[in-house]
Amino acid sequence: MSQSLDLAVIGNANIAALIDGRGEIVWACMPRMDGDPVACSLLRERRGDADFGFFAVELVDFERSEQHYLANTAILVTRLYDRRGGAVEITDFAPRFLHHGRLFCPMTLVRQLRPIAGSPRVRVLLRPASGYGAKRPALTYGSNHVRFVAENYIMRATTDCSITALVDEIPFVLQGPVSFLLGPDETLQDGVPATARRFFEETASYWREWVRDLQIPFEWQDEIIRAALTLKLSAVDDTGAVVAAITTSIPESAGSGRNWDYRYCWLRDAYFTISALNRLNATRTMERYLGYIINIAAGAHGARLQPVYCISGAAQMPEREIASLPGYRGMGPVRVGNQAYAQVQNDVYGSAVLAATQVFYDRRLMRSGLEGLYTQLEALGERAAVAWNEPDAGLWELRGAARVHTFSSVMCWAACDRLAKIGARLGLDARAAGWRAHADRIHRGICERGWSDRRKSFVAAFGSEGLDASLLLLSELGFLSESDPRFLSTVAAVERELKKGDFVFRYTEPDDFGAPQNAFLVCSFWLVDALAVTGRREEARALFQGLLGCRNRHGLLAEHVDPSTRELWGNFPQTYSMVGLVNSATKLSLGWDHAF
C-alpha cells in the first residue's frame, strides 16, 4: 500500500514499531529506538518481490482490512478479509509487565496470527534489514526458530509456524493460531504458544492498570488515554530519556528537505512530555527522567547543556545522510543523527529545572536528598542567569544567524524563578533570595528588550519585529498573568499574523529552507490554551475540536499538518503534538464534579 502516516504505534518504552493498515510492520529499530531499523519500508516503499525491511502477513485474495487498539492498551489488532469469506486476525504488541517485582520490557515484538472465518490462505514475509536498509541479514534456522545474522546484531524469530513456510515464504492455509516472538537470540523457557499467550495477558493487564491510575477529566477521555499511552511509549525506561518521535526523516512538508532524525531526547520536548504526564498523575516518568538529566548535568562538568542528547545520554550524534533509503514517498534525504546537538539553545536550563520542580512539592514521591538535587539544579541556574541575554538558535533550531530569542530568555527566567520558589520551600531563604533577584533582573530585561511598542506585542527575538508561536506560552510559564494586557495583545498579534485558517504556524518568515509550508501542530494547541485562560473558552473548544479531527484513525498526530488538506507530515508520532492534545483537553474539559 502507498506510504502514509495512517499508522499505529506499539512498544514497551524500550523499543517501538509502526504498523500500517494491513498489519505490515513498516518501522522498528533495534536494540532501542535510535538503533538500526530492522523494518524500514516506511522510508522505502515496496516495489517488488525482492524488497526487504518489513514484516508482513499477506492474505491471498485480500479484499479489505480493519484495525483497532484493544481498549486502554498499546496492543494492536488487525483483521484482514479475503474475497472468499476467509479472515485472519493479527495481534501485535511488545511485552511490558511486572515480573518478579520488576518491569519486564524485553527487546521483543510479539505477533499472534489466528483464523477467524473461513479457510484463509496466508503468506508470511519476515524480511528484516540491516545497515539502514543497505542489506538483508544472513539467515539460519532450526526446528522452531529463524535467526537473522547482521554485522551488529543477531535477531531470532521463535515461532510455532512452519519453518519451511516461513523461510521459503510459501502460502499456506491458516488452520489454527500461530505466534512469532521477534527479539534477541535467546531460547524461550517455555513453548511458543504458552509464552505468547502469557505475554499478551500480562501486557494487557499492565496497560489497563496503568490507565486506571491516570487522573483524567470527564471530556475527551479516549483521546487523552491514547495520547498518554503514546507519550509513555516515548519515555525510555532503561535510561529515562524521552524521545521526540520514533522516526527519522519524515518531511515537514512535501519535498521540503526538512527531514530530521527525532529519535533523541530534546530537553525541551522532554520537559513538556513530563509536564503532561504529571498532569495525568503518571509521575514515574518524571522520576526516571530526573536520573537522566542529573547524569547529563554531572557529565557536563559545568559546561553548557546541549539541547539534545542520545537515549544513552551520550552527547555526540553527528548528522549524516543515508544513501540506501530513498525516503518517505521518495522524498529524501534520510538523515541519521542531528546536528542540533552542536547548537546553543539557551532554553535548556529552564527545561531541566522545570522538569524537576514538581518533585520538590509532591509529597507522594518521598524523594530523599532534595537539597542535594537543589544544589545540582542551581548549577544549571547559574548558566541561565548569564545565558538569558546571549544569542542562540532558539527553540525552532534555526541554522542561520543566532539571535537573542525571547522564548529562550523566558525559560532562563523560569529556571531562576523556580529555583527561588524551591529554595523557599526548602527553607533556604538566602539562596532563594539570590535566585529571586536573578529572576526579577531577567524579567525586567525581557520586558524592556523583548517587547515591541509598535506591534503592541512581545516579539520572537530582541530587537526584531517578527513573531513566533512560543510567545503564546508566556502565561503558561508564569512570566505574565493571563489577564496582563501585554499577554492579551501578544495573543491577538499571533492570531493576526501566524494563524492561517484553523492552524497556527510557528513563524512565517523564511528560514534556511524558505518559508514554512505546513503548520507545526503544537502551536495551534498553544493557541487553544491561551484562548481558554483568557476567557474565550467557546472559541478554544471549537479550535480544539478541529485539531482533534487531524488525528489519524488511531488517535495519533505527527509534527506538522498541511493546512489545506489536513494531511499529517513530519516525524511520527510526535510527543509535542500529543502533549498539546493532553494539555488542551485537561484545560477545557468539564470537571467530574460538574459532569452529571
Coordinates of C-alpha atoms in Angstrom, one line a residue:
M1 CA 0.0 0.0 0.0
S2 CA 1.1 3.6 -0.5
Q3 CA 3.0 5.3 2.3
S4 CA 1.1 7.4 4.7
L5 CA 1.1 8.3 8.4
D6 CA -2.1 6.4 9.0
L7 CA -0.1 4.2 11.2
A8 CA -0.4 2.7 14.7
V9 CA 2.5 2.5 17.2
I10 CA 3.2 -0.4 19.5
G11 CA 6.0 -0.6 22.1
N12 CA 7.1 -1.1 25.6
A13 CA 9.0 2.1 26.4
N14 CA 12.3 0.5 25.3
I15 CA 11.5 -0.5 21.7
A16 CA 8.7 0.6 19.4
A17 CA 7.3 -0.2 16.0
L18 CA 4.9 1.3 13.5
I19 CA 2.3 -0.8 11.7
D20 CA 0.2 0.1 8.6
G21 CA -3.4 -0.6 7.9
R22 CA -2.7 -4.1 6.6
G23 CA -0.6 -5.2 9.5
E24 CA 2.8 -4.6 7.9
I25 CA 5.5 -3.6 10.4
V26 CA 7.0 -0.7 8.4
W27 CA 9.3 0.8 11.0
A28 CA 11.1 -0.8 14.0
C29 CA 14.6 -0.1 15.3
M30 CA 16.8 -2.5 17.4
P31 CA 18.1 -2.8 20.0
R32 CA 16.4 0.5 21.0
M33 CA 14.5 3.4 19.4
D34 CA 17.6 5.1 18.0
G35 CA 19.1 1.9 16.6
D36 CA 19.3 0.3 13.2
P37 CA 15.8 -0.1 11.6
V38 CA 15.2 -3.8 11.1
A39 CA 11.9 -2.6 9.5
C40 CA 12.3 0.4 7.2
S41 CA 9.7 0.2 4.4
L42 CA 8.3 3.5 5.8
L43 CA 11.3 5.1 4.1
R44 CA 11.5 2.8 1.1
E45 CA 8.2 1.9 -0.5
R46 CA 7.9 -1.7 -1.5
R47 CA 8.2 -2.0 -5.3
G48 CA 9.0 -5.7 -6.0
D49 CA 9.1 -9.2 -4.5
A50 CA 12.8 -8.8 -3.7
D51 CA 12.2 -5.8 -1.4
F52 CA 13.0 -6.2 2.3
G53 CA 12.9 -4.3 5.6
F54 CA 9.4 -5.3 6.8
F55 CA 7.3 -8.0 8.5
A56 CA 4.0 -8.6 6.6
V57 CA 1.2 -11.1 6.5
E58 CA -0.2 -11.3 3.0
L59 CA -3.7 -12.7 2.7
V60 CA -4.4 -14.4 -0.6
D61 CA -7.3 -12.7 -2.4
F62 CA -7.2 -9.8 0.1
E63 CA -10.3 -7.6 0.0
R64 CA -10.3 -5.3 3.0
S65 CA -8.9 -4.7 6.4
E66 CA -9.9 -3.2 9.7
Q67 CA -7.8 -2.2 12.7
H68 CA -8.1 -1.0 16.3
Y69 CA -6.3 -0.9 19.6
L70 CA -7.5 -3.1 22.4
A71 CA -9.1 -0.6 24.8
N72 CA -6.7 1.2 27.2
T73 CA -3.7 -0.7 25.9
A74 CA -0.8 -0.4 23.4
I75 CA -1.9 -3.7 21.8
L76 CA -3.0 -3.5 18.2
V77 CA -5.5 -5.8 16.4
T78 CA -5.6 -6.0 12.6
R79 CA -8.2 -8.1 10.7
L80 CA -7.7 -9.0 7.1
Y81 CA -10.6 -10.3 5.0
D82 CA -10.4 -12.1 1.6
R83 CA -13.0 -12.3 -1.2
R84 CA -13.9 -15.9 -0.3
G85 CA -15.2 -15.3 3.2
G86 CA -11.9 -16.0 4.9
A87 CA -10.4 -13.8 7.6
V88 CA -7.4 -13.6 9.9
E89 CA -6.7 -11.6 13.0
I90 CA -3.2 -10.2 13.8
T91 CA -2.4 -9.1 17.3
D92 CA 0.8 -7.1 17.8
F93 CA 2.5 -5.8 20.9
A94 CA 5.7 -5.5 22.8
P95 CA 5.7 -7.2 26.2
R96 CA 5.6 -5.0 29.3
F97 CA 4.6 -6.2 32.7
L98 CA 5.8 -6.8 36.2
H99 CA 7.8 -10.0 36.7
H100 CA 9.5 -11.0 39.9
G101 CA 8.9 -7.5 41.3
R102 CA 10.5 -5.6 38.4
L103 CA 9.4 -4.4 35.0
F104 CA 9.9 -6.8 32.2
C105 CA 10.4 -4.9 28.9
P106 CA 12.4 -7.1 26.6
M107 CA 13.7 -6.2 23.1
T108 CA 10.9 -8.3 21.7
L109 CA 7.9 -7.8 19.4
V110 CA 5.1 -10.4 19.6
R111 CA 2.8 -11.2 16.7
Q112 CA -0.1 -13.6 17.1
L113 CA -1.9 -14.7 14.0
R114 CA -5.2 -16.7 14.0
P115 CA -8.0 -17.5 11.6
I116 CA -11.4 -16.0 12.5
A117 CA -13.5 -17.0 9.4
G118 CA -13.4 -19.5 6.5
S119 CA -10.2 -21.0 5.3
P120 CA -7.8 -18.0 4.9
R121 CA -4.6 -18.6 3.0
V122 CA -1.6 -16.5 4.0
R123 CA 2.0 -15.9 3.2
V124 CA 4.2 -14.7 6.0
L125 CA 7.1 -12.4 4.9
L126 CA 9.7 -11.8 7.6
R127 CA 12.4 -9.8 5.9
P128 CA 14.5 -7.6 8.2
A129 CA 17.1 -5.2 7.0
S130 CA 20.4 -4.1 8.4
G131 CA 22.7 -1.1 7.8
Y132 CA 19.8 1.3 7.4
G133 CA 18.2 -0.7 4.6
A134 CA 21.5 -1.5 2.8
K135 CA 21.3 -5.3 3.0
R136 CA 19.5 -8.3 4.2
P137 CA 21.0 -10.2 7.2
A138 CA 22.2 -13.8 6.7
L139 CA 19.6 -16.3 7.6
T140 CA 19.9 -19.6 9.6
Y141 CA 17.2 -21.6 11.1
G142 CA 16.4 -24.5 13.4
S143 CA 13.4 -26.6 14.3
N144 CA 11.3 -23.7 15.7
H145 CA 13.2 -20.6 15.0
V146 CA 14.8 -18.4 12.3
R147 CA 18.0 -16.4 13.1
F148 CA 19.0 -13.2 11.2
V149 CA 22.7 -12.5 11.5
A150 CA 23.7 -8.9 10.7
E151 CA 27.0 -7.2 11.3
N152 CA 25.8 -5.5 14.6
Y153 CA 23.1 -7.8 15.8
I154 CA 21.6 -11.3 15.8
M155 CA 17.8 -11.4 15.9
R156 CA 15.7 -14.5 16.4
A157 CA 12.2 -15.2 15.4
T158 CA 10.8 -18.1 17.5
T159 CA 7.6 -19.5 16.2
D160 CA 5.2 -22.4 16.0
C161 CA 4.6 -21.6 12.4
S162 CA 6.0 -24.0 9.8
I163 CA 9.7 -23.0 9.4
T164 CA 9.6 -24.1 5.8
A165 CA 6.6 -21.9 5.1
L166 CA 8.4 -19.0 6.8
V167 CA 11.8 -19.4 5.2
D168 CA 10.5 -20.2 1.7
E169 CA 7.6 -17.8 2.0
I170 CA 5.1 -20.4 0.8
P171 CA 1.4 -19.6 1.1
F172 CA -0.5 -21.9 3.4
V173 CA -4.0 -22.3 4.8
L174 CA -4.1 -20.9 8.4
Q175 CA -5.9 -23.7 10.3
G176 CA -5.1 -22.5 13.8
P177 CA -3.3 -19.8 15.7
V178 CA 0.5 -19.3 15.3
S179 CA 2.7 -16.9 17.1
F180 CA 6.0 -15.1 16.4
L181 CA 8.4 -13.7 19.0
L182 CA 10.9 -11.5 17.4
G183 CA 13.8 -10.4 19.5
P184 CA 17.2 -11.4 21.0
D185 CA 19.0 -14.6 20.0
E186 CA 17.8 -16.4 23.1
T187 CA 16.0 -19.7 23.7
L188 CA 12.5 -19.5 25.2
Q189 CA 12.0 -21.0 28.6
D190 CA 8.5 -22.2 27.7
G191 CA 6.7 -23.2 24.5
V192 CA 5.8 -20.5 21.9
P193 CA 2.0 -20.6 22.3
A194 CA 2.2 -20.5 26.1
T195 CA 4.8 -17.8 26.1
A196 CA 2.9 -15.6 23.6
R197 CA -0.4 -16.1 25.5
R198 CA 1.2 -15.2 28.8
F199 CA 3.0 -12.2 27.4
F200 CA -0.3 -11.0 25.9
E201 CA -2.4 -11.4 29.1
E202 CA 0.2 -9.8 31.3
T203 CA 0.8 -6.9 29.0
A204 CA -2.9 -6.2 28.5
S205 CA -3.3 -6.3 32.3
Y206 CA -0.3 -4.0 32.8
W207 CA -1.5 -1.3 30.4
R208 CA -5.1 -1.3 31.8
E209 CA -3.9 -0.9 35.3
W210 CA -1.6 1.9 34.2
V211 CA -4.6 3.7 32.5
R212 CA -6.7 3.0 35.6
D213 CA -4.3 5.0 37.7
L214 CA -4.4 8.1 35.4
Q215 CA -6.3 11.1 36.6
I216 CA -8.2 12.3 33.6
P217 CA -11.0 14.8 33.1
F218 CA -14.6 14.0 32.1
E219 CA -14.4 15.0 28.5
W220 CA -12.3 13.5 25.7
Q221 CA -11.3 10.6 27.9
D222 CA -10.4 8.2 24.9
E223 CA -8.4 10.9 23.2
I224 CA -6.4 11.7 26.4
I225 CA -5.8 8.0 27.2
R226 CA -4.5 7.3 23.7
A227 CA -2.2 10.3 23.9
A228 CA -1.0 9.4 27.4
L229 CA -0.2 5.8 26.3
T230 CA 1.7 7.2 23.3
L231 CA 3.7 9.6 25.4
K232 CA 4.5 6.7 27.8
L233 CA 5.9 4.6 24.9
S234 CA 8.3 7.5 24.1
A235 CA 9.9 7.5 27.5
V236 CA 12.7 5.0 27.6
D237 CA 12.6 3.0 30.8
D238 CA 16.2 1.9 30.6
T239 CA 17.8 5.4 30.7
G240 CA 14.9 7.8 31.5
A241 CA 15.3 9.6 28.2
V242 CA 12.2 10.8 26.3
V243 CA 12.4 10.7 22.5
A244 CA 10.8 13.4 20.5
A245 CA 9.5 10.8 18.0
I246 CA 10.3 7.3 17.0
T247 CA 11.1 8.1 13.3
T248 CA 13.7 9.9 11.3
S249 CA 13.3 11.9 8.1
I250 CA 9.6 12.2 7.6
P251 CA 9.5 15.5 5.8
E252 CA 7.8 18.5 7.5
S253 CA 6.2 19.2 4.1
A254 CA 6.4 17.6 0.6
G255 CA 9.8 17.9 -1.0
S256 CA 10.9 20.4 1.6
G257 CA 14.2 18.8 2.6
R258 CA 13.2 19.5 6.2
N259 CA 14.0 15.9 7.1
W260 CA 15.4 15.4 10.6
D261 CA 16.2 12.5 12.9
Y262 CA 14.0 12.9 16.0
R263 CA 14.9 9.6 17.8
Y264 CA 16.7 11.5 20.5
C265 CA 16.0 13.3 23.8
W266 CA 15.5 17.1 23.4
L267 CA 15.4 18.6 26.9
R268 CA 12.7 21.0 25.9
D269 CA 10.4 18.3 24.4
A270 CA 11.1 16.1 27.4
Y271 CA 10.0 18.8 29.8
F272 CA 6.7 19.3 28.0
T273 CA 6.1 15.5 28.0
I274 CA 6.9 15.1 31.7
S275 CA 4.6 18.0 32.5
A276 CA 1.7 16.5 30.5
L277 CA 2.1 13.1 32.2
N278 CA 2.4 14.7 35.6
R279 CA -1.0 16.4 34.9
L280 CA -2.4 12.9 34.5
N281 CA -0.7 11.5 37.7
A282 CA 1.8 9.5 35.7
T283 CA 4.8 10.8 37.7
R284 CA 7.2 7.8 37.4
T285 CA 8.3 9.1 34.0
M286 CA 9.5 12.3 35.7
E287 CA 11.4 10.3 38.3
R288 CA 13.2 8.3 35.7
Y289 CA 13.9 11.4 33.6
L290 CA 15.4 13.2 36.6
G291 CA 18.1 10.5 36.8
Y292 CA 18.8 11.0 33.1
I293 CA 19.1 14.8 33.4
I294 CA 21.2 14.7 36.5
N295 CA 23.7 12.3 34.9
I296 CA 23.9 14.6 31.9
A297 CA 24.4 17.7 34.0
A298 CA 27.1 15.9 36.1
G299 CA 28.9 14.8 32.9
A300 CA 28.9 18.4 31.5
H301 CA 31.3 19.5 34.3
G302 CA 29.9 23.0 34.4
A303 CA 29.9 23.4 30.6
R304 CA 26.7 24.5 28.7
L305 CA 24.0 21.9 28.3
Q306 CA 23.2 20.7 24.8
P307 CA 19.6 21.0 23.5
V308 CA 19.5 17.3 22.7
Y309 CA 21.3 14.0 23.7
C310 CA 21.2 10.4 22.7
I311 CA 19.0 8.0 24.5
S312 CA 22.0 6.8 26.4
G313 CA 22.9 10.3 27.4
A314 CA 25.9 10.4 25.0
A315 CA 26.5 13.9 23.7
Q316 CA 27.6 13.2 20.1
M317 CA 25.2 12.5 17.3
P318 CA 26.8 13.7 14.1
E319 CA 24.4 14.1 11.3
R320 CA 24.8 12.1 8.1
E321 CA 22.8 11.2 5.0
I322 CA 21.8 7.6 4.2
A323 CA 22.0 6.7 0.6
S324 CA 20.4 3.2 1.0
L325 CA 17.0 4.6 1.9
P326 CA 15.2 6.9 -0.7
G327 CA 12.9 8.4 2.0
Y328 CA 9.2 8.7 2.7
R329 CA 7.5 8.7 -0.7
G330 CA 10.9 9.0 -2.2
M331 CA 11.4 12.4 -0.6
G332 CA 14.9 12.3 0.8
P333 CA 17.3 12.8 2.2
V334 CA 17.2 10.3 5.0
R335 CA 19.3 11.6 7.9
V336 CA 20.7 9.8 10.9
G337 CA 22.0 11.9 13.8
N338 CA 21.1 15.5 14.4
Q339 CA 23.4 18.5 14.1
A340 CA 21.2 20.4 16.6
Y341 CA 23.4 18.8 19.3
A342 CA 26.1 21.3 18.5
Q343 CA 23.7 24.3 18.6
V344 CA 23.4 26.8 21.5
Q345 CA 19.7 26.7 22.7
N346 CA 19.5 28.6 26.0
D347 CA 16.0 27.5 26.9
V348 CA 17.5 24.1 28.0
Y349 CA 18.3 25.4 31.5
G350 CA 14.7 26.3 32.2
S351 CA 13.6 23.0 30.6
A352 CA 15.7 21.0 33.0
V353 CA 14.7 22.9 36.1
L354 CA 11.0 22.9 35.2
A355 CA 11.0 19.2 34.7
A356 CA 12.3 18.7 38.2
T357 CA 10.2 21.2 40.0
Q358 CA 7.2 19.0 41.0
V359 CA 9.4 16.6 42.8
F360 CA 10.0 19.2 45.5
Y361 CA 6.3 19.7 46.1
D362 CA 4.7 16.3 45.5
R363 CA 4.6 14.5 48.9
R364 CA 3.7 11.2 47.3
L365 CA 7.2 10.9 45.7
M366 CA 9.1 10.7 49.0
R367 CA 12.4 11.5 47.3
S368 CA 15.2 11.9 49.7
G369 CA 18.2 14.3 49.3
L370 CA 16.1 17.2 48.0
E371 CA 18.7 19.7 49.0
G372 CA 21.4 17.8 47.1
L373 CA 19.2 17.8 44.0
Y374 CA 18.5 21.5 44.5
T375 CA 22.3 22.2 44.6
Q376 CA 22.7 20.3 41.3
L377 CA 19.9 22.4 39.7
E378 CA 21.5 25.6 41.0
A379 CA 24.5 24.9 38.7
L380 CA 22.1 25.0 35.8
G381 CA 20.5 28.2 37.2
E382 CA 23.9 29.8 37.2
R383 CA 24.2 29.2 33.5
A384 CA 20.7 30.5 32.9
A385 CA 21.4 33.7 34.9
V386 CA 24.1 34.5 32.3
A387 CA 22.7 32.9 29.1
W388 CA 19.4 34.8 29.1
N389 CA 20.9 37.7 27.3
E390 CA 23.0 35.7 24.8
P391 CA 22.3 34.8 21.2
D392 CA 21.2 31.3 20.4
A393 CA 19.5 29.2 17.7
G394 CA 16.1 29.3 19.6
L395 CA 13.6 26.5 20.1
W396 CA 13.0 26.3 16.3
E397 CA 16.7 25.4 15.8
L398 CA 17.4 27.9 13.1
R399 CA 20.6 27.1 11.4
G400 CA 21.2 30.7 10.2
A401 CA 22.4 33.6 12.3
A402 CA 21.9 33.4 16.1
R403 CA 19.7 36.0 17.9
V404 CA 18.6 36.5 21.5
H405 CA 15.3 34.7 21.3
T406 CA 12.6 35.8 23.7
F407 CA 11.4 32.3 24.5
S408 CA 15.0 31.2 25.4
S409 CA 15.3 34.2 27.7
V410 CA 11.9 33.5 29.3
M411 CA 13.0 29.9 30.0
C412 CA 16.1 31.2 31.6
W413 CA 13.9 33.4 33.8
A414 CA 11.8 30.3 34.6
A415 CA 14.9 28.5 35.8
C416 CA 15.7 31.2 38.3
D417 CA 12.1 31.8 39.3
R418 CA 11.5 28.1 40.1
L419 CA 14.8 27.9 42.0
A420 CA 13.7 30.8 44.1
K421 CA 10.4 29.1 44.9
I422 CA 12.0 25.7 45.6
G423 CA 14.6 27.4 47.8
A424 CA 11.9 29.0 49.9
R425 CA 10.1 25.7 50.0
L426 CA 13.2 24.0 51.4
G427 CA 13.7 26.9 53.9
L428 CA 16.9 28.0 52.2
D429 CA 15.9 31.7 52.4
A430 CA 19.2 33.3 51.5
R431 CA 19.7 31.2 48.4
A432 CA 16.1 31.7 47.5
A433 CA 16.5 35.5 47.7
G434 CA 19.5 35.3 45.4
W435 CA 17.5 33.4 42.8
R436 CA 14.6 35.9 43.2
A437 CA 17.0 38.7 42.4
H438 CA 18.2 37.0 39.3
A439 CA 14.7 36.2 38.2
D440 CA 13.5 39.8 38.7
R441 CA 16.5 41.2 36.8
I442 CA 15.9 38.9 33.9
H443 CA 12.2 39.7 33.9
R444 CA 12.8 43.4 33.6
G445 CA 15.3 42.9 30.8
I446 CA 12.9 40.8 28.8
C447 CA 10.1 43.3 29.2
E448 CA 12.4 46.0 28.0
R449 CA 14.1 44.3 25.1
G450 CA 11.5 41.6 24.1
W451 CA 8.6 44.0 23.8
S452 CA 7.7 46.0 20.7
D453 CA 5.7 49.2 21.2
R454 CA 4.9 49.4 17.6
R455 CA 3.4 45.9 17.4
K456 CA 2.0 46.0 21.0
S457 CA 3.4 42.5 21.4
F458 CA 6.3 40.6 22.6
V459 CA 8.5 39.6 19.6
A460 CA 10.4 36.5 18.7
A461 CA 13.9 38.0 19.3
F462 CA 15.3 41.0 21.0
G463 CA 15.5 43.9 18.5
S464 CA 13.3 42.2 15.9
E465 CA 9.7 42.8 14.9
G466 CA 8.9 39.2 13.9
L467 CA 6.6 36.9 15.9
D468 CA 6.8 33.2 16.8
A469 CA 4.2 31.0 18.3
S470 CA 6.2 30.3 21.5
L471 CA 5.0 33.7 22.7
L472 CA 1.7 32.0 23.4
L473 CA 3.4 30.3 26.4
L474 CA 4.2 33.5 28.3
S475 CA 1.2 32.9 30.7
E476 CA 1.6 29.1 30.8
L477 CA 5.2 29.5 32.0
G478 CA 4.1 32.1 34.6
F479 CA 6.0 35.0 33.0
L480 CA 2.8 37.1 32.6
S481 CA -0.6 36.6 34.1
E482 CA -3.4 35.6 31.8
S483 CA -5.1 39.0 32.4
D484 CA -1.9 41.1 31.7
P485 CA -2.7 43.5 28.8
R486 CA 0.7 42.6 27.3
F487 CA -0.2 38.9 27.1
L488 CA -3.7 39.7 25.6
S489 CA -2.2 41.9 22.9
T490 CA 0.5 39.3 22.2
V491 CA -2.1 36.6 21.7
A492 CA -4.0 38.9 19.4
A493 CA -0.9 39.6 17.3
V494 CA -0.1 35.9 17.0
E495 CA -3.6 35.2 15.9
R496 CA -3.5 38.0 13.4
E497 CA -0.1 37.2 11.8
L498 CA 0.6 33.5 12.4
K499 CA -2.9 31.9 12.2
K500 CA -3.8 30.6 8.7
G501 CA -7.3 29.1 8.7
D502 CA -7.5 26.8 11.6
F503 CA -3.8 26.5 12.2
V504 CA -1.0 28.5 13.8
F505 CA 2.4 28.5 12.2
R506 CA 5.5 28.5 14.4
Y507 CA 6.7 31.5 12.3
T508 CA 6.1 32.8 8.8
E509 CA 9.4 34.4 8.0
P510 CA 11.6 32.5 5.5
D511 CA 14.4 30.4 7.2
D512 CA 17.3 28.4 5.8
F513 CA 14.8 26.3 3.8
G514 CA 12.4 29.0 2.7
A515 CA 9.0 29.9 4.2
P516 CA 7.3 27.1 6.2
Q517 CA 4.5 25.4 4.1
N518 CA 2.9 23.3 6.9
A519 CA 1.7 24.2 10.4
F520 CA 3.5 22.9 13.5
L521 CA 0.7 21.3 15.3
V522 CA 1.5 22.0 18.9
C523 CA 1.4 25.8 18.1
S524 CA -2.3 25.5 17.5
F525 CA -2.8 23.7 20.8
W526 CA -0.9 26.6 22.4
L527 CA -3.4 29.0 21.0
V528 CA -6.2 26.8 22.3
D529 CA -4.7 27.1 25.8
A530 CA -4.2 30.9 25.5
L531 CA -7.8 31.4 24.4
A532 CA -9.0 29.2 27.3
V533 CA -7.2 31.1 30.0
T534 CA -8.2 34.5 28.6
G535 CA -11.9 33.8 28.8
R536 CA -12.5 32.7 25.2
R537 CA -13.4 29.2 26.0
E538 CA -16.0 28.6 23.3
E539 CA -13.5 29.7 20.7
A540 CA -10.9 27.5 22.3
R541 CA -13.3 24.4 22.3
A542 CA -14.1 25.0 18.6
L543 CA -10.5 25.2 17.6
F544 CA -9.6 22.1 19.8
Q545 CA -12.4 20.0 18.1
G546 CA -11.0 21.0 14.7
L547 CA -7.5 19.9 15.8
L548 CA -8.8 16.5 17.0
G549 CA -10.0 16.0 13.5
C550 CA -6.4 16.0 12.3
R551 CA -5.6 12.8 14.2
N552 CA -5.2 9.6 12.2
R553 CA -7.7 6.8 12.8
H554 CA -5.7 5.6 15.8
G555 CA -5.8 9.0 17.5
L556 CA -2.2 9.8 16.8
L557 CA -0.6 13.0 15.5
A558 CA 2.6 13.8 13.6
E559 CA 4.6 17.0 14.0
H560 CA 3.1 19.0 11.1
V561 CA -0.2 19.3 9.2
D562 CA -1.0 20.6 5.8
P563 CA -3.5 23.4 6.5
S564 CA -5.4 22.9 3.2
T565 CA -5.6 19.1 3.1
R566 CA -5.1 18.3 6.8
E567 CA -2.7 15.6 5.9
L568 CA -0.1 14.8 8.6
W569 CA 3.6 15.4 7.9
G570 CA 6.8 15.3 9.9
N571 CA 8.1 12.7 12.3
F572 CA 5.6 10.4 14.0
P573 CA 4.1 10.0 16.5
Q574 CA 5.3 13.4 17.7
T575 CA 5.4 13.9 21.5
Y576 CA 5.0 17.7 21.2
S577 CA 1.6 17.2 19.4
M578 CA 0.3 14.6 21.8
V579 CA 1.4 16.8 24.7
G580 CA -0.6 19.6 23.2
L581 CA -3.7 17.4 23.0
V582 CA -3.4 16.4 26.6
N583 CA -2.8 19.9 27.9
S584 CA -5.7 21.5 25.9
A585 CA -8.1 18.7 26.8
T586 CA -7.4 19.0 30.5
K587 CA -7.8 22.7 30.4
L588 CA -11.1 22.7 28.5
S589 CA -12.9 19.7 30.0
L590 CA -15.7 19.9 32.5
G591 CA -14.6 18.6 35.9
W592 CA -16.0 15.4 37.2
D593 CA -17.9 17.4 39.8
H594 CA -19.8 19.2 37.0
A595 CA -20.2 16.3 34.7
F596 CA -23.6 14.9 35.8

